[in-house]
Short mmCIF file of C-alpha atoms in Angstrom, two decimals:
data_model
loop_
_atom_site.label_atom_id
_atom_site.label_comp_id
_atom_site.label_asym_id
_atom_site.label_seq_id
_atom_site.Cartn_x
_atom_site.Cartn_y
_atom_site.Cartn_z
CA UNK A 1 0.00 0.00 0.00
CA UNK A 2 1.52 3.40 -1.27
CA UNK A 3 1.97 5.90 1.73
CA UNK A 4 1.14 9.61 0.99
CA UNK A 5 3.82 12.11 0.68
CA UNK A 6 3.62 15.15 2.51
CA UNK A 7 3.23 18.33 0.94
CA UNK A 8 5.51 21.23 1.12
CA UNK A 9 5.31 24.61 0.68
CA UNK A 10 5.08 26.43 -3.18
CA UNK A 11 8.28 28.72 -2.66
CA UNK A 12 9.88 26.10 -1.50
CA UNK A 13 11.60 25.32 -4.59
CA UNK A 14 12.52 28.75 -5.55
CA UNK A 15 13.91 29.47 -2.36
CA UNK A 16 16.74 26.52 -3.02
CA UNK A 17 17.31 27.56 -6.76
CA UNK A 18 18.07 30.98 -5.10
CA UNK A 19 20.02 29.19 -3.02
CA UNK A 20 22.01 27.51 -5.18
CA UNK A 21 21.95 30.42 -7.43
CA UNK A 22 24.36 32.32 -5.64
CA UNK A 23 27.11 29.52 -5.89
CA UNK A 24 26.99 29.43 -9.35
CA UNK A 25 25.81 32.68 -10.69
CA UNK A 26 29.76 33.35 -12.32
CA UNK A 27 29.19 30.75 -14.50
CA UNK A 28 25.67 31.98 -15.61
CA UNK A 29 27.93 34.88 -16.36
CA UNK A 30 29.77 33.48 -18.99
CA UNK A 31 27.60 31.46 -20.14
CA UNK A 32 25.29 34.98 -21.21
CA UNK A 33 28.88 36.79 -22.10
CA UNK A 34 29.17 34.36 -24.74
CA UNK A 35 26.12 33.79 -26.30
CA UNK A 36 25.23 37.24 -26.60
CA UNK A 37 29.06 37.76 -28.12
CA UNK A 38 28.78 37.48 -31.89
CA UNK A 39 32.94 37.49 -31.96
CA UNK A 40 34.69 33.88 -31.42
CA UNK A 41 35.13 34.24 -27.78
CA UNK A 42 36.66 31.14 -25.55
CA UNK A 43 35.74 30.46 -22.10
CA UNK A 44 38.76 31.25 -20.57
CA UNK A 45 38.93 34.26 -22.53
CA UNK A 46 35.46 35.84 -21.11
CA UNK A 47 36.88 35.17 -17.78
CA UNK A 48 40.01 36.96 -17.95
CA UNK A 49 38.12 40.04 -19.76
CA UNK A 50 35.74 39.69 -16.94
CA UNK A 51 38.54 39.86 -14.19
CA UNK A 52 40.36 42.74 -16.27
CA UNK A 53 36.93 44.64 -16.67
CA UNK A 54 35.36 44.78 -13.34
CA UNK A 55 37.44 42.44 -11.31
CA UNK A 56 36.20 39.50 -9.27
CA UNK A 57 33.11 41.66 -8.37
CA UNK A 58 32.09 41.78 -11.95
CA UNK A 59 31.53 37.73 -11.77
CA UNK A 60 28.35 38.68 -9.45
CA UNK A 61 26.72 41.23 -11.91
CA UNK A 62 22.98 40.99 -11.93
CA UNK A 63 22.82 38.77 -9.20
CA UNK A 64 19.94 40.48 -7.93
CA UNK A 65 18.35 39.59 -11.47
CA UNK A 66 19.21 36.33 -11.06
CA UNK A 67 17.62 36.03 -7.70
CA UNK A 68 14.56 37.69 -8.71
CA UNK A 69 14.49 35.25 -11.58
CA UNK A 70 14.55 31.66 -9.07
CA UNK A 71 11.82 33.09 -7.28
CA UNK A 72 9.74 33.75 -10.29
CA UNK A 73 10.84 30.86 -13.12
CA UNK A 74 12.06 28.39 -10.50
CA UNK A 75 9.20 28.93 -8.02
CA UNK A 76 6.80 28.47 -10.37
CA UNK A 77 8.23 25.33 -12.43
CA UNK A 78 9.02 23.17 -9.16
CA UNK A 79 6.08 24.51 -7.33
CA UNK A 80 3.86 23.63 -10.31
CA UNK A 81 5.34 20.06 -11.26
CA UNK A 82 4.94 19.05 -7.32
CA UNK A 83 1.46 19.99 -7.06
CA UNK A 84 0.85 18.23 -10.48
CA UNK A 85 2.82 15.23 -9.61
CA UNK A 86 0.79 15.15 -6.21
CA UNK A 87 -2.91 15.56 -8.51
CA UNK A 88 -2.37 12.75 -10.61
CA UNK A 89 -0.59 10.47 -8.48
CA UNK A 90 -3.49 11.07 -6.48
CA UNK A 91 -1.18 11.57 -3.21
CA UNK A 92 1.52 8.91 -4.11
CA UNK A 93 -1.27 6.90 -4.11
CA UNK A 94 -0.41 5.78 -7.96
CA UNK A 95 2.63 5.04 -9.35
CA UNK A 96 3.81 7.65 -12.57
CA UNK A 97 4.86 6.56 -15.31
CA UNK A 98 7.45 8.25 -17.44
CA UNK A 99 5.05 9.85 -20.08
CA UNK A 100 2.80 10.93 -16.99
CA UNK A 101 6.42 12.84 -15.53
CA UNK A 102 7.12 14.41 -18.57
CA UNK A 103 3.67 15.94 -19.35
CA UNK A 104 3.49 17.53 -15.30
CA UNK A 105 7.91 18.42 -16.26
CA UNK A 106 6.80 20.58 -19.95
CA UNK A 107 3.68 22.10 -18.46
CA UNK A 108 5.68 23.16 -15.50
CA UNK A 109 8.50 24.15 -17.46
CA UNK A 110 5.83 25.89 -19.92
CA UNK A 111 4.34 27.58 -16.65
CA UNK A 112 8.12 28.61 -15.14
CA UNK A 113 9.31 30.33 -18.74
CA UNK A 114 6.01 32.67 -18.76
CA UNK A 115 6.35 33.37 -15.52
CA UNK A 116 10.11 34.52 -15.38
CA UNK A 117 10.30 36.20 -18.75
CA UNK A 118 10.90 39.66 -17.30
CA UNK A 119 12.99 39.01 -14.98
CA UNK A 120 15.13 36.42 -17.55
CA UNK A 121 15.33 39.78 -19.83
CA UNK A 122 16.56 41.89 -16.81
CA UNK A 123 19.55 39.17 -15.86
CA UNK A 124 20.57 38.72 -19.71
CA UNK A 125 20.42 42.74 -20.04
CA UNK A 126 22.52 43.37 -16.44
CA UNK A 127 25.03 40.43 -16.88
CA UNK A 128 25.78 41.65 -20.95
CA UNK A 129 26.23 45.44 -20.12
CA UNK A 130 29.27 45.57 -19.45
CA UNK A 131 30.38 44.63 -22.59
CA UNK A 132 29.02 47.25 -24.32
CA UNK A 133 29.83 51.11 -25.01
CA UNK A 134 28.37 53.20 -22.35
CA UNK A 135 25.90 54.40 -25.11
CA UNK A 136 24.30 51.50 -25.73
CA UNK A 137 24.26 49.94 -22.24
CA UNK A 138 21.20 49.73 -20.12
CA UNK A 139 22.09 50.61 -16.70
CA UNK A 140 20.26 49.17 -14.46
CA UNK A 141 20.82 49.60 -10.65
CA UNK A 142 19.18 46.31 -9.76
CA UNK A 143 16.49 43.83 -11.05
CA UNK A 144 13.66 45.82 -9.58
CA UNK A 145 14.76 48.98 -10.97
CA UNK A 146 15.56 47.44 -14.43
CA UNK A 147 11.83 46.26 -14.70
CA UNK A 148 10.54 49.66 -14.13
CA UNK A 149 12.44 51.37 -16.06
CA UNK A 150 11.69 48.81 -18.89
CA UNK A 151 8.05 49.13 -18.68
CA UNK A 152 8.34 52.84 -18.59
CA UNK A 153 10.66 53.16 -21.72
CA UNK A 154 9.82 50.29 -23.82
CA UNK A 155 6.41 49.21 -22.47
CA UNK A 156 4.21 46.46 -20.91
CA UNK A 157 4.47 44.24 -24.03
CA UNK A 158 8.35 44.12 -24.00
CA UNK A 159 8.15 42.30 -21.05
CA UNK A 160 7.63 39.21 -23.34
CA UNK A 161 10.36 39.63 -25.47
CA UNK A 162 11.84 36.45 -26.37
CA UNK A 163 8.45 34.99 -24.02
CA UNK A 164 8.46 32.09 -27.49
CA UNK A 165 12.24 30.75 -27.19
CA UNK A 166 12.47 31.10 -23.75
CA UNK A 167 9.33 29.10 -22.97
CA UNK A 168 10.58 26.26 -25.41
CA UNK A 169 13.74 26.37 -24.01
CA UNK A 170 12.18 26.22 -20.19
CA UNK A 171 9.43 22.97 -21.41
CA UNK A 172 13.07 21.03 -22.84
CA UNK A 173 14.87 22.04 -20.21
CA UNK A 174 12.70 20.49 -17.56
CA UNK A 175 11.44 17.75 -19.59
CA UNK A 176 15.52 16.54 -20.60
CA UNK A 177 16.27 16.88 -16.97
CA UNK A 178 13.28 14.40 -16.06
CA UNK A 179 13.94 12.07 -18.87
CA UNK A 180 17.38 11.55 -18.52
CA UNK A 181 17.92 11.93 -14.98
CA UNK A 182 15.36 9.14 -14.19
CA UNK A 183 16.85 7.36 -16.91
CA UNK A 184 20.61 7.19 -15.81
CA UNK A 185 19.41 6.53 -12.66
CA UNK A 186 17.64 3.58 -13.02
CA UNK A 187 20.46 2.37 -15.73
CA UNK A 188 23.09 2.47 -12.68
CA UNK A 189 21.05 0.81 -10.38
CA UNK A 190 19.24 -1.76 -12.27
CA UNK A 191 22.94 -2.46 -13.58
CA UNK A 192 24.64 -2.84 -9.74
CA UNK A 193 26.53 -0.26 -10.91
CA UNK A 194 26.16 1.74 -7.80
CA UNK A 195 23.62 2.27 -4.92
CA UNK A 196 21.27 4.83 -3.96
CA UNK A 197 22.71 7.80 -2.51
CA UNK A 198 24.43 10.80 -3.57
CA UNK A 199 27.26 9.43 -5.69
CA UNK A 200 24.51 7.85 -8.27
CA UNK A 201 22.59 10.91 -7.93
CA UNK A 202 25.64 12.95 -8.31
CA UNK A 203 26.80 11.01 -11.53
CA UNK A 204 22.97 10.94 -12.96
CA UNK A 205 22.70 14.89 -12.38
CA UNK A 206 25.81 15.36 -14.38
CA UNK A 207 24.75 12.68 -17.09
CA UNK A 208 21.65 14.53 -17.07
CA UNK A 209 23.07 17.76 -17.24
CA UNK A 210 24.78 17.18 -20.61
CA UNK A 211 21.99 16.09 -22.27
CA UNK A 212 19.48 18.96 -21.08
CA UNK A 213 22.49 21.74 -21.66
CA UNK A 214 22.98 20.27 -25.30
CA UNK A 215 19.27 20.18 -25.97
CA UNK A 216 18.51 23.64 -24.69
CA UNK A 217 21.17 24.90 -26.52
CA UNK A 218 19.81 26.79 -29.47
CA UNK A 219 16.83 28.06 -28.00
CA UNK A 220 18.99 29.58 -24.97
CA UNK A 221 21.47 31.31 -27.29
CA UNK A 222 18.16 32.59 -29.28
CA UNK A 223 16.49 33.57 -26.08
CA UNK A 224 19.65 35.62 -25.21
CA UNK A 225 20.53 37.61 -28.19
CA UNK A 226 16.32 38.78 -28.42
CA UNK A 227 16.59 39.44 -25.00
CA UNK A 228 19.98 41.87 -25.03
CA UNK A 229 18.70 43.82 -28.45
CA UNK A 230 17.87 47.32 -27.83
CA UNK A 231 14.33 48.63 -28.22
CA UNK A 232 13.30 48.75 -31.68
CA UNK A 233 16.57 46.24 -32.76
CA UNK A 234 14.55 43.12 -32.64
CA UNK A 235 14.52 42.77 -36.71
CA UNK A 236 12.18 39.68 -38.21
CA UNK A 237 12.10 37.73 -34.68
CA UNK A 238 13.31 34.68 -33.75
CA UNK A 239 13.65 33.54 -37.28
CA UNK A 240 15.17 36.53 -38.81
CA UNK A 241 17.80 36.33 -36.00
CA UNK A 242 18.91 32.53 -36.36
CA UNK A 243 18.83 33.41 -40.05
CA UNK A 244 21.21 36.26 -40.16
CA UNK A 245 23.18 34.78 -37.25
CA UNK A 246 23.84 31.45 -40.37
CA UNK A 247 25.06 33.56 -42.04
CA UNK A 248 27.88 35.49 -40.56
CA UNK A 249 28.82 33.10 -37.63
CA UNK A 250 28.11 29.64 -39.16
CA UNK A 251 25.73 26.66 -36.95
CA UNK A 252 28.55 26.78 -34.38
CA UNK A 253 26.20 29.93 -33.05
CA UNK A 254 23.97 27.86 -31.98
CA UNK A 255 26.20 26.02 -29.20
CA UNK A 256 27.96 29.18 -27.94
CA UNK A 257 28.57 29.18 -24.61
CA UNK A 258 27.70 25.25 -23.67
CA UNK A 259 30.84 24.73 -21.60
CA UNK A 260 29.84 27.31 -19.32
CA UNK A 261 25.79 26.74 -19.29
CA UNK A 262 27.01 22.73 -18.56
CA UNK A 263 29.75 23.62 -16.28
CA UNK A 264 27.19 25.81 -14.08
CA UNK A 265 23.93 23.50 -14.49
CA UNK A 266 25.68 20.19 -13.08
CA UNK A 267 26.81 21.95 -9.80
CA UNK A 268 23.50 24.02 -9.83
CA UNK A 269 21.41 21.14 -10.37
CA UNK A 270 23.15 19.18 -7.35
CA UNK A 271 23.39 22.49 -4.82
CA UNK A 272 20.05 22.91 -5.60
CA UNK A 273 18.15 19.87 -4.92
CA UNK A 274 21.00 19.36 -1.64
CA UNK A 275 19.29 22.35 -0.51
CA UNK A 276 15.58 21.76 -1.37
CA UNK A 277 16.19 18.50 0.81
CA UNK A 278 17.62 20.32 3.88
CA UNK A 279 14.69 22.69 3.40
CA UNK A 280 11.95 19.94 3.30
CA UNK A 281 13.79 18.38 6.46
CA UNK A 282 13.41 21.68 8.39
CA UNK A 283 9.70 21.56 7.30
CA UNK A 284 9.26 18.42 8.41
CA UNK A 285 10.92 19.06 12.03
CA UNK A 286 8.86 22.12 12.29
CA UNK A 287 5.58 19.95 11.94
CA UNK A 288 6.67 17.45 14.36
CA UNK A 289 7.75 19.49 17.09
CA UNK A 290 5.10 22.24 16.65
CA UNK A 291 1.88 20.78 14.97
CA UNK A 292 1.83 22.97 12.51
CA UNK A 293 1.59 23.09 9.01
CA UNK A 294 3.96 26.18 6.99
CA UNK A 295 1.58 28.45 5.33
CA UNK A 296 2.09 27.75 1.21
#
């Protein structure tokens, strides 16, 4: 007989991708440096210009964006796969099965990318700036101060700028995470390979990593060049972009910056769900020594 899981609260998971955020946010860094870069630019090399620039405080720019984004994107996709998982599994009542996991994942995923579009513009915008001549940079103080002053200059609507490659990229990215993760998983343990703990579930997050980082790829690279244009830049779209981008920088585009999106998604991946379970225990030993359930 299938015991039901406890609930926990919403923010829960946002709170540990902010969490884990901050240990990894130089790497989101150059991973944006790069893919909004349209010169060949090496991973090493984007550090060093980083450390000449601005010094080791400019591997922390928009951090406050970054933030701001976990508590909207990251919130919303873990919160929302949870609660889904917990609706159709009636509980953990019923067993999932794979397809069932991937549908709550993408409409979760789907759910996350609307919901952090703004503030996903406002990190690609503050972490970019610096790279640019200080007539065409944007400024901004901080995330909050970026979205007002976005909405003021450029509008409500370009809130959703890049909203259609940053969606797709947000329903592969937690779809290819699912997949595969559940997928090396049971591969090393069906195989004796190893046992349950955190070495397989270290090994099957960075298995897993590679496959979502080289999946969500092109759409992230996409999502980051619409995202960084200036208002009134954005051309054709998301078509017109990949199709002049062909053409002066070659298909290799398209994979800019995947060492440092992999490099910073394994170790992300594992500080974040380290922390979501050290969260959920201090839920738990709240309830058992108080009564009382967290408000959601």
């Amino acid at each position: 007989m299938s015991v039901q899981k406890p609930s926990y609260p919403f923010w829960l998971g946002g709170a540990a991708a902010s969490m884990a955020a901050c240990c990894t946010h130089p790497l989101d860094v150059m991973r944006v440096r790069m893919q909004t870069s349209t010169a060949k630019t090496t991973f090493t090399g984007a550090v060093r210009g980083v450390l000449a620039h601005d010094g080791v405080r400019g591997l922390y720019t928009g951090l406050t964006a970054s933030i701001f984004r976990q508590m909207t994107y990251s919130v919303t996709r873990l919160g929302a796969y949870d609660m889904m998982k917990s609706q159709m599994s009636q509980g953990g009542k019923k067993k999932l099965t794979t397809g069932d996991m991937v549908v709550c994942a993408s409409t979760a995923g789907a759910l996350g990318g609307l919901a952090g579009n703004p503030a996903d513009i406002i990190l690609v915008r503050m972490v970019a700036d610096p790279t640019k001549t200080p007539d065409h940079r944007y400024g901004y103080s901080n995330a909050l101060q970026g979205t007002y002053r976005m909405v003021r200059d450029e509008g409500v609507p370009s809130l959703a700028r890049g909203l259609l490659p940053n969606t797709i990229r947000a329903i592969l990215m937690n779809a290819s995470q699912l997949v595969s993760y559940d997928f090396f998983k049971d591969m090393l343990l069906s195989q004796n390979l190893m046992s349950n703990g955190m070495p397989c579930h270290f090994v099957s997050s960075a298995l897993a990593g590679t496959v979502a980082t080289t999946i969500c790829a092109p759409a992230d690279v996409v999502k980051s060049r619409i995202m960084n244009m200036k208002h009134g830049q954005a051309g054709h779209g998301p078509v017109g972009l990949i199709m002049e981008s062909l053409k002066h920088e070659g298909p290799r585009f398209l994979f800019k910056g995947w060492l440092p999106a992999w490099i910073r998604l394994t170790p992300n991946t594992i500080c974040m769900f380290v922390f979501l379970e050290q969260l959920r225990n201090a839920v738990d030993m709240f309830r058992s020594k108080t009564g009382v359930t967290p408000a959601i």
